[in-house]
XYZ file of C-alpha atoms in Angstrom:
506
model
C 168.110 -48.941 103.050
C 168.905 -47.049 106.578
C 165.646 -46.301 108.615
C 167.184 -44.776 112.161
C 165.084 -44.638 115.053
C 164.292 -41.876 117.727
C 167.626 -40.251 118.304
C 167.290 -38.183 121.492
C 170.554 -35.991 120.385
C 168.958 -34.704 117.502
C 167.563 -31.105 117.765
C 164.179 -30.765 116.516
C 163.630 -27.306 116.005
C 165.190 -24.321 117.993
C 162.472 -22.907 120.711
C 162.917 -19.615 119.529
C 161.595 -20.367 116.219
C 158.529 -22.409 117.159
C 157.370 -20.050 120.223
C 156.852 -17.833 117.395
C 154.516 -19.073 115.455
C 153.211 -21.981 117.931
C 149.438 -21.775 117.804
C 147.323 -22.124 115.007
C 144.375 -21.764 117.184
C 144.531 -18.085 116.630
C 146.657 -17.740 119.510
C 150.044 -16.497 117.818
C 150.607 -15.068 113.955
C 153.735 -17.635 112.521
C 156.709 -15.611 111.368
C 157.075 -13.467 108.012
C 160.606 -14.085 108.092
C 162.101 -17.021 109.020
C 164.464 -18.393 105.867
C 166.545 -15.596 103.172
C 164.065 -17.414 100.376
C 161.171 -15.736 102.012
C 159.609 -18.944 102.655
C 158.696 -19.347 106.701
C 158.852 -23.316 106.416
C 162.149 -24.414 104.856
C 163.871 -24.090 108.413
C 161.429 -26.801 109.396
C 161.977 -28.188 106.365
C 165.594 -28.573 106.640
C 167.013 -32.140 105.724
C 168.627 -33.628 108.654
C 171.128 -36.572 107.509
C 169.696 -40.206 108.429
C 166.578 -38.153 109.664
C 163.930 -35.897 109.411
C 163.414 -35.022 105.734
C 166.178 -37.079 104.698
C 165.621 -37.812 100.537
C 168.522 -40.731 100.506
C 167.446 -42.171 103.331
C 163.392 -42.416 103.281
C 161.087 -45.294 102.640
C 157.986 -42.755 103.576
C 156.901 -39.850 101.083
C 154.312 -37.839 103.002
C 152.274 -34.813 100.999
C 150.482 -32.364 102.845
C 147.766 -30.581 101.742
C 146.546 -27.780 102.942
C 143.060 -26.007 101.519
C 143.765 -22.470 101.832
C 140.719 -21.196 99.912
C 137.712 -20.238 102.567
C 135.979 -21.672 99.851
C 137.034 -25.161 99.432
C 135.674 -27.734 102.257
C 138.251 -29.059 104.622
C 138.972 -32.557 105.319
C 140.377 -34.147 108.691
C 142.078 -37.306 108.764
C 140.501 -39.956 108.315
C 140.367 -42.870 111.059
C 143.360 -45.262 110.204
C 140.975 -48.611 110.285
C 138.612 -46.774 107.651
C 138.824 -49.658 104.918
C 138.662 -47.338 102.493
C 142.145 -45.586 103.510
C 144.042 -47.431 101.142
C 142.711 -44.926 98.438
C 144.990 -42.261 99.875
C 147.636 -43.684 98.505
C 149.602 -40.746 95.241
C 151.360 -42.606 93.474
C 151.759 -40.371 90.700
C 154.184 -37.817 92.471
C 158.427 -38.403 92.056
C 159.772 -38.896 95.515
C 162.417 -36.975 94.618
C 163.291 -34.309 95.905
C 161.228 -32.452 98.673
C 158.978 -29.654 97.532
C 156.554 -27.028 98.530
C 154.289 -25.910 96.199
C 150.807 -24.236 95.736
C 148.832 -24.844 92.689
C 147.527 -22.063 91.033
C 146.212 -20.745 87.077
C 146.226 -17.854 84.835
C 147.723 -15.616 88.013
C 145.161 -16.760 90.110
C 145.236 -17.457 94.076
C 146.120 -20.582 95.392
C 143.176 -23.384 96.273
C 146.049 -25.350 98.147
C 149.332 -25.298 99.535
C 151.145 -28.803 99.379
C 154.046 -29.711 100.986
C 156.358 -33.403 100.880
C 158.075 -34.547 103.043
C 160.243 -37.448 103.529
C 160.097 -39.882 106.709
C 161.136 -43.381 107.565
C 158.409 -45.947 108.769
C 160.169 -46.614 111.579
C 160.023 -43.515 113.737
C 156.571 -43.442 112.321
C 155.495 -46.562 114.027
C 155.381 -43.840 117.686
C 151.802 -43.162 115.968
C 149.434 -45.601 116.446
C 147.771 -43.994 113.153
C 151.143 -43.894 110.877
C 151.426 -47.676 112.447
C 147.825 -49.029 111.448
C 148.480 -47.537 107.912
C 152.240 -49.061 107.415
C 150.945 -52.479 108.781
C 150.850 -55.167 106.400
C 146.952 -54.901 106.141
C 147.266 -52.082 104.301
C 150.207 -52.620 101.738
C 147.963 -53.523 98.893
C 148.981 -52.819 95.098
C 147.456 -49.243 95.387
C 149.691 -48.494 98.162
C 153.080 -48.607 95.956
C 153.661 -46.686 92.848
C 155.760 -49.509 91.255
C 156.503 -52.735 92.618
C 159.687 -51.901 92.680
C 159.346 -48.266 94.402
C 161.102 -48.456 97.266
C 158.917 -45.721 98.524
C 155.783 -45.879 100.516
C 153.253 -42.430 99.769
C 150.710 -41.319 101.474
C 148.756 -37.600 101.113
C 147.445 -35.859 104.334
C 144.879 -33.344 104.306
C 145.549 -30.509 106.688
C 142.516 -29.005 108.844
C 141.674 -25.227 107.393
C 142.140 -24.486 111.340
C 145.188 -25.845 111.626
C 148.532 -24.167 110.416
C 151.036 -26.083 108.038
C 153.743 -25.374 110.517
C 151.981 -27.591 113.326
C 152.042 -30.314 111.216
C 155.439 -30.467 109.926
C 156.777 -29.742 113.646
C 154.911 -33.015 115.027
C 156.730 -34.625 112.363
C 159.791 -33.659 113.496
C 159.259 -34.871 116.911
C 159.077 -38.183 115.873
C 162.789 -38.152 115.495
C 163.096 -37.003 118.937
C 162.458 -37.709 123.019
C 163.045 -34.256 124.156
C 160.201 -32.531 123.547
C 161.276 -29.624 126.219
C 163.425 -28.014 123.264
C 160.020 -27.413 121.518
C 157.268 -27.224 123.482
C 158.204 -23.737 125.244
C 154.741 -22.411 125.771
C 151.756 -22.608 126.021
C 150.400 -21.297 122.873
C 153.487 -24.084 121.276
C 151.170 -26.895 123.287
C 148.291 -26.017 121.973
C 148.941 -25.745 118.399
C 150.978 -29.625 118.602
C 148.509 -30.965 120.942
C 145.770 -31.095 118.024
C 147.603 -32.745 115.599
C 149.337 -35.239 117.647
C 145.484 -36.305 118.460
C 144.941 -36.611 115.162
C 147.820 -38.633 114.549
C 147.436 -40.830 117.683
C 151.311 -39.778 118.874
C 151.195 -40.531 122.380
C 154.060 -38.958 123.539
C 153.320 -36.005 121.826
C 149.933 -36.021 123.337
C 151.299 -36.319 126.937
C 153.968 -34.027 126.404
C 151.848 -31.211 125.893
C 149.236 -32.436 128.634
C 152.488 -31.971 130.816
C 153.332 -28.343 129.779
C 149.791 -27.186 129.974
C 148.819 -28.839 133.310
C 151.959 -26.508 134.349
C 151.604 -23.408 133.170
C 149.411 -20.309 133.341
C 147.141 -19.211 130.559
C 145.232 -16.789 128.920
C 141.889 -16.347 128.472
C 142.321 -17.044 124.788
C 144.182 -20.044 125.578
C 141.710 -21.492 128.268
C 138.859 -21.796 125.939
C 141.516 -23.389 123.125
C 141.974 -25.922 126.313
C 138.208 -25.993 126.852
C 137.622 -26.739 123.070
C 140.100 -29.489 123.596
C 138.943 -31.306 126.604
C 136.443 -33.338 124.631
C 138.929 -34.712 122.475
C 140.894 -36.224 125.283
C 140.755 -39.283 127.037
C 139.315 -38.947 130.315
C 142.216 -40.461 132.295
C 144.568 -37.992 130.148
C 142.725 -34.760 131.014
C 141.343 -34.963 134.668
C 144.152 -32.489 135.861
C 143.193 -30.007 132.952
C 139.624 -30.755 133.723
C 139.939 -30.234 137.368
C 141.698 -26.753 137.128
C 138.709 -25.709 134.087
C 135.435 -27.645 135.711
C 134.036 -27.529 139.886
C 133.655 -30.804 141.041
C 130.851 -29.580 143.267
C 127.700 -27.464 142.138
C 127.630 -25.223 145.031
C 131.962 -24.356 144.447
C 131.596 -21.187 143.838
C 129.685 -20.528 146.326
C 131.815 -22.224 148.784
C 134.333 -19.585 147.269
C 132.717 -16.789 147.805
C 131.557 -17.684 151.676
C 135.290 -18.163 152.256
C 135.708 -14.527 150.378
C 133.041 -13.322 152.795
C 134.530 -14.795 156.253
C 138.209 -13.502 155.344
C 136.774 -9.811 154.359
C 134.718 -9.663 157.923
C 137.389 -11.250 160.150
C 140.810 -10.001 161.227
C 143.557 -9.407 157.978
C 146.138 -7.060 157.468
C 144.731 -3.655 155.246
C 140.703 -5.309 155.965
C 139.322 -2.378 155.032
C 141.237 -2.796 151.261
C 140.234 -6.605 151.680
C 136.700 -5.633 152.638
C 136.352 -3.094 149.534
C 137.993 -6.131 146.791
C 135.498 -8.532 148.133
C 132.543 -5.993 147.624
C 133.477 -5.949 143.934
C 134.061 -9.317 143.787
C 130.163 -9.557 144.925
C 128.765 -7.158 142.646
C 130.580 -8.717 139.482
C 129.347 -11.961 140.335
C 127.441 -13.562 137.812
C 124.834 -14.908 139.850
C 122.937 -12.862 141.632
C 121.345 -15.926 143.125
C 124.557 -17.060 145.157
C 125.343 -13.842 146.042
C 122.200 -13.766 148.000
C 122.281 -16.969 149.840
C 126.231 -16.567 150.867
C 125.511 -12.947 152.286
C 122.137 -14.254 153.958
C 123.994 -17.296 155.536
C 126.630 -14.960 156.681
C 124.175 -12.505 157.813
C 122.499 -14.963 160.226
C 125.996 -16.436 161.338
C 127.003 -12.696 162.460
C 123.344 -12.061 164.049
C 123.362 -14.910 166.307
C 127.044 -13.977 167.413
C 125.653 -10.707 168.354
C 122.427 -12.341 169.766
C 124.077 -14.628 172.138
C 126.550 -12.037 173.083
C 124.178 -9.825 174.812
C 121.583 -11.838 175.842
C 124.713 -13.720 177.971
C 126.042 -9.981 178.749
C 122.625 -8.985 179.957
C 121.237 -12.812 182.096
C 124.599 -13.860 182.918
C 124.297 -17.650 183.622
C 127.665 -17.887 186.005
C 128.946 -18.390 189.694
C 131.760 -16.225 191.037
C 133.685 -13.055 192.020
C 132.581 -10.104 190.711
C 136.318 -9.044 188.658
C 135.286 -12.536 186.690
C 131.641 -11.336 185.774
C 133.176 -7.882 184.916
C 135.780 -9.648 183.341
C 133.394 -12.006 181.017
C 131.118 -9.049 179.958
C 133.379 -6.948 178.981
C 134.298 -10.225 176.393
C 130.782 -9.870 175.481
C 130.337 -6.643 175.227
C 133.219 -7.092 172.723
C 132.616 -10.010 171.071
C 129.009 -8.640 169.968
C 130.889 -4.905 168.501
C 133.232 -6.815 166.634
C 130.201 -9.108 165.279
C 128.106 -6.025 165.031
C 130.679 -4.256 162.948
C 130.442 -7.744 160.219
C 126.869 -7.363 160.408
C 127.035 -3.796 159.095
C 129.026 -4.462 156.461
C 127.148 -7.549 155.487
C 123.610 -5.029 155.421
C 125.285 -3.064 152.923
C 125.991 -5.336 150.918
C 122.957 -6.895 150.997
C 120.884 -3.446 150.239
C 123.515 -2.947 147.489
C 122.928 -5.719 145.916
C 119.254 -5.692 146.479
C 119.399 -9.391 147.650
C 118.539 -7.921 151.582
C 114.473 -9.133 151.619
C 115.436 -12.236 153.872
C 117.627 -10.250 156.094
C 114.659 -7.495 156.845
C 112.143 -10.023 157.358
C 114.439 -11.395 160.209
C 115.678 -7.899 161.340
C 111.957 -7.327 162.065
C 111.222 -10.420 164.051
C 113.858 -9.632 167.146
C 111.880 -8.671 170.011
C 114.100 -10.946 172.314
C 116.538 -9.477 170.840
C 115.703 -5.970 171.029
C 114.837 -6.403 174.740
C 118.363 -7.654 175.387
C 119.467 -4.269 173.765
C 117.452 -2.287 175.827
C 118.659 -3.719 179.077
C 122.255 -3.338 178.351
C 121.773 0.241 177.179
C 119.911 1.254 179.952
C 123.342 0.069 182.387
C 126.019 2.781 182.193
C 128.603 -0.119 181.886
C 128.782 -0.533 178.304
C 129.761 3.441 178.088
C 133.010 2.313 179.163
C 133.523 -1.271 177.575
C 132.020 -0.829 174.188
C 130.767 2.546 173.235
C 130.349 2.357 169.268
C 128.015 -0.392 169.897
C 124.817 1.300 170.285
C 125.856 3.141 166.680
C 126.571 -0.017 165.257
C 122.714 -1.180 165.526
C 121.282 1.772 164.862
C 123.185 1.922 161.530
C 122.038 -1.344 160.553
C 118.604 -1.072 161.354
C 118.646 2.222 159.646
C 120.142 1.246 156.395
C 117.352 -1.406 156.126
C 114.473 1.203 157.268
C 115.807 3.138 154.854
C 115.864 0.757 151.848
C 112.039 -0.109 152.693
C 110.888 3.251 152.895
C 112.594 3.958 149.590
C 110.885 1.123 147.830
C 114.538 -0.805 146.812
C 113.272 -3.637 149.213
C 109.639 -4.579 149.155
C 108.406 -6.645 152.030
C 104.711 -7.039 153.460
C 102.908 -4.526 156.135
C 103.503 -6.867 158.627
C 107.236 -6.933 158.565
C 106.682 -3.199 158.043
C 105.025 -2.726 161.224
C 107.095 -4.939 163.351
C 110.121 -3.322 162.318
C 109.392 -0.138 163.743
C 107.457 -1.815 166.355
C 110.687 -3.949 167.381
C 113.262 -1.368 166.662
C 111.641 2.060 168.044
C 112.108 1.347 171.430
C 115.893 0.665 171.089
C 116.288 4.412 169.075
C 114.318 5.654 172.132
C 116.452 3.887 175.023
C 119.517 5.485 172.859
C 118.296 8.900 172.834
C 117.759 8.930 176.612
C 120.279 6.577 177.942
C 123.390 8.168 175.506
C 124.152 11.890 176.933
C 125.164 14.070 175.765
C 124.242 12.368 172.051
C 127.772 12.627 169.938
C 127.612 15.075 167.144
C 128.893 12.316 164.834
C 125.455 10.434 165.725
C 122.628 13.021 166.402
C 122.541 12.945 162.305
C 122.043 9.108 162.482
C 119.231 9.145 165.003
C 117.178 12.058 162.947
C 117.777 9.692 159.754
C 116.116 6.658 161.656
C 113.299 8.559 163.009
C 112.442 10.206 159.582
C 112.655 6.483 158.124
C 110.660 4.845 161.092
C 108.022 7.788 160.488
C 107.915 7.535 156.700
C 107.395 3.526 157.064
C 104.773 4.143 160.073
C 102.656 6.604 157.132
C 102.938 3.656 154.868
C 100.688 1.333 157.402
C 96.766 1.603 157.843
C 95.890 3.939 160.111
C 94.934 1.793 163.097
C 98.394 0.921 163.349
C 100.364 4.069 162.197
C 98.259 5.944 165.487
C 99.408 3.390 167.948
C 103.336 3.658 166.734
C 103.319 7.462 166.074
C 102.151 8.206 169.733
C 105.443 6.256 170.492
C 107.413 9.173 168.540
C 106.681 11.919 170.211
C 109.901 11.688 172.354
C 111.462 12.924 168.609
C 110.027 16.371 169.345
C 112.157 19.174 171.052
C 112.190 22.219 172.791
C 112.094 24.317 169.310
C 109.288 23.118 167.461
C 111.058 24.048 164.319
C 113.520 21.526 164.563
C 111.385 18.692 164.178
C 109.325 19.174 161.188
C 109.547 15.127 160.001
C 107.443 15.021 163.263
C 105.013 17.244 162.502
C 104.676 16.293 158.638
C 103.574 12.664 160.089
C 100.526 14.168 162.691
C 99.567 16.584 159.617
C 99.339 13.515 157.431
C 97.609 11.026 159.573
C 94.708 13.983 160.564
C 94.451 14.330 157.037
C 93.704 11.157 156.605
C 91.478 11.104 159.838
C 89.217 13.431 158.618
C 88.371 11.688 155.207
C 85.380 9.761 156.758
C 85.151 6.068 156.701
C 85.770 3.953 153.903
C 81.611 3.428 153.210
C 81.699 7.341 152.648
C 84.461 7.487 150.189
C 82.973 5.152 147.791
C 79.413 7.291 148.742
C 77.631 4.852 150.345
């Protein structure tokens, strides 16, 4: 009897054929038409001489069964070293020749397709499973249909999630070292990479490890990979594992920082860069992270613009005075460009209604507000950095404006001391910025209606002391400033009322 080995000339299966039906994980359909008879396996099933399928040649009969009927419980393989295995063993079926068959009665559908296939033990000994069950161990009586059956049977139930096709091409393979032919795809890997498991064929196994760790995939795909991971050996799957799983917790929010710092800072098209990130941000699935990377970069910004001025406005340096000019105007620059990140950063924030940390510090900036003041009050900065008054005002009044809308919530104190802070800085702007552009005289009556309509959220102790600071909002035409005058009405309104002993009637 002739048993060949591995022969590495031999074709096993075209690549056209098998990329279209490779994945029985409901990731391709297998083909209607593959063979004149109608039937899609007997190209697989073709008898190569001295090799796969080869009647004259084999000493292995192999059925496979597959359970076809949603009905019928499936059964996997069982483990090779079960001691029980030997009663797999058919003796009752003639070796000769191959078949495929489905059972059936009185017209009725089939309950199981079964297909045999003939294979030589010693390509079969590549599978550590195939090898356990050809050992001597397990060539009992049961094992042989006669003593004198030159034939070795065995019957191999295939999973009800599984095609037929997967099987029978992992069989093939055994009669081959190029696996390139076959495994062409993805979907091919993942439909072998199952069954070679099962069967314990190592170079299957790594062979399709190999083409997946190389190739893009699908979503459909990435959770077959997912579902697979388990199954795998650790040392085998850390590169799949390392493209599917973070190593760190805090990864994607290391991502999204990154995102963050490339949409703020200088790139070609930034404002198409700027808008991707944003949706990146809002499609985020935690709104948690989302919060803490904008906050982080929020305070990274602020302190750029912080130290910026306050060294623009105390200059701490010895020399001529072209290399003072020279290093504020670098300030004066420095904190626009950092003012225009924190902008964008405050929208975000408010968008995303994550921006309750970044008011809170907003209104604790008094230094900081000073240092604004005394720049704005020097003429230089008309000439060195002119949007940069603008820039502030638009971030404080996006977040005066989300507070007096109710979107952020945050106590009376940080209430009050973000008008307190932040008035005098809309004030020095007003005065110190003439003749007021006409794209910013809009901005500044926005801020003061949002200052006033926080200042009549406050008690009334407070809301006197701040709105006496407004009245620099009022203009020659009386008309003109009616958010003004809506805030005196309302606090005398209130004023009037009594004490707080005579509205309960005390």
């Amino acid at each position: 009897m002739n048993n060949p080995g591995p022969r590495k000339k031999q074709r096993v299966g075209s690549s056209s054929r098998l990329s279209s039906y490779a994945a029985d994980a409901d990731l391709q359909k297998p083909p209607s038409e593959t063979d004149p008879s109608g039937d899609p396996r007997a190209s697989l099933l073709r008898s190569v001489p001295y090799g796969f399928n080869d009647p004259l040649t084999t000493d292995v009969v192999l059925h496979l069964l597959h359970l076809v009927d949603p009905l019928l419980p499936s059964t996997s393989l069982p483990d090779p070293l079960d001691p029980h295995l030997s009663a797999l063993a058919s003796p009752a079926e003639d070796p000769l020749p191959f078949s495929s068959s489905s059972s059936s009665s009185s017209g009725a559908s089939s309950a199981a397709d079964k297909v045999k296939v003939f294979l030589h033990s010693s390509v079969l000994h590549r599978s550590k499973y195939f090898s356990a069950l050809l050992s001597d161990r397990w060539k009992g009586s049961e094992t042989r249909a006669e003593a004198d059956d030159r034939h070795f049977r065995m019957t191999l139930q295939v999973s009800s999630s599984r095609s037929m096709e997967s099987y029978l091409t992992v069989l093939q393979l055994f009669y081959s070292d190029d696996f390139s032919t076959t495994i062409v795809s993805a979907g091919v890997a993942l439909s072998l990479l199952p069954v070679a498991l099962e069967l314990l064929f190592d170079d299957c196994i790594k062979a399709c490890l190999r083409f997946l760790e190389a190739v893009p995939w699908t979503e459909e795909e990435e959770k077959a990979v997912l579902n697979l991971l388990p199954l795998l050996p650790k040392e085998d799957s850390q590169e799949l594992a390392a493209r599917l799983v973070p190593t760190r917790v805090d990864s994607s929010e290391d991502m999204l920082h990154g995102l963050i710092l490339a949409a703020v800072h200088s790139l070609p098209n930034i404002a198409t860069v700027k808008a991707f990130v944003a949706k990146l941000l809002r499609d985020h699935s935690s709104r948690d992270s989302v919060g803490r990377v904008l906050q982080s970069a929020f305070m990274t910004s602020l302190r750029s613009v912080k130290e910026s001025l306050e060294e623009y406005s105390s200059p701490n340096v010895r020399g001529d005075h072209e290399e003072i000019e020279a290093l504020q105007r670098l300030n004066l620059h420095t904190a626009v460009v950092n003012a225009r990140h924190l902008l964008w950063l405050v929208e975000r924030m408010i968008e995303l209604r994550v921006a309750d940390s970044a008011v809170k510090e907003w209104s604790e900036q008094q230094a900081f507000s000073a240092d604004l003041q005394r720049a704005f009050r020097d003429d230089a900065w008309k000439n060195i950095a002119p949007g940069l008054p603008a820039l502030i005002l638009r971030c404080t009044c996006r977040m005066a404006n989300a507070v007096a809308a109710g979107s952020i919530l945050v106590d009376r104190q940080v209430r009050m001391k973000l008008v307190k802070d932040w008035l005098p800085v809309l004030l020095v702007c007003r005065e110190h910025v003439s003749p007021i552009p006409s794209s910013q005289k809009s901005l500044y009556q926005e801020l003061e209606e949002k200052f006033l309509q926080i200042i009549s959220t406050l008690p009334m102790s407070e809301s006197q002391e701040l709105l006496q600071q407004c009245l620099s909002f009022s203009t020659r035409n009386v008309d003109e400033c009616p958010h003004l005058v809506s805030a005196f009405n309302t606090w005398f309104r209130r004023a009037r009322r009594g004490s707080l002993d005579q509205l309960h009637g005390n």
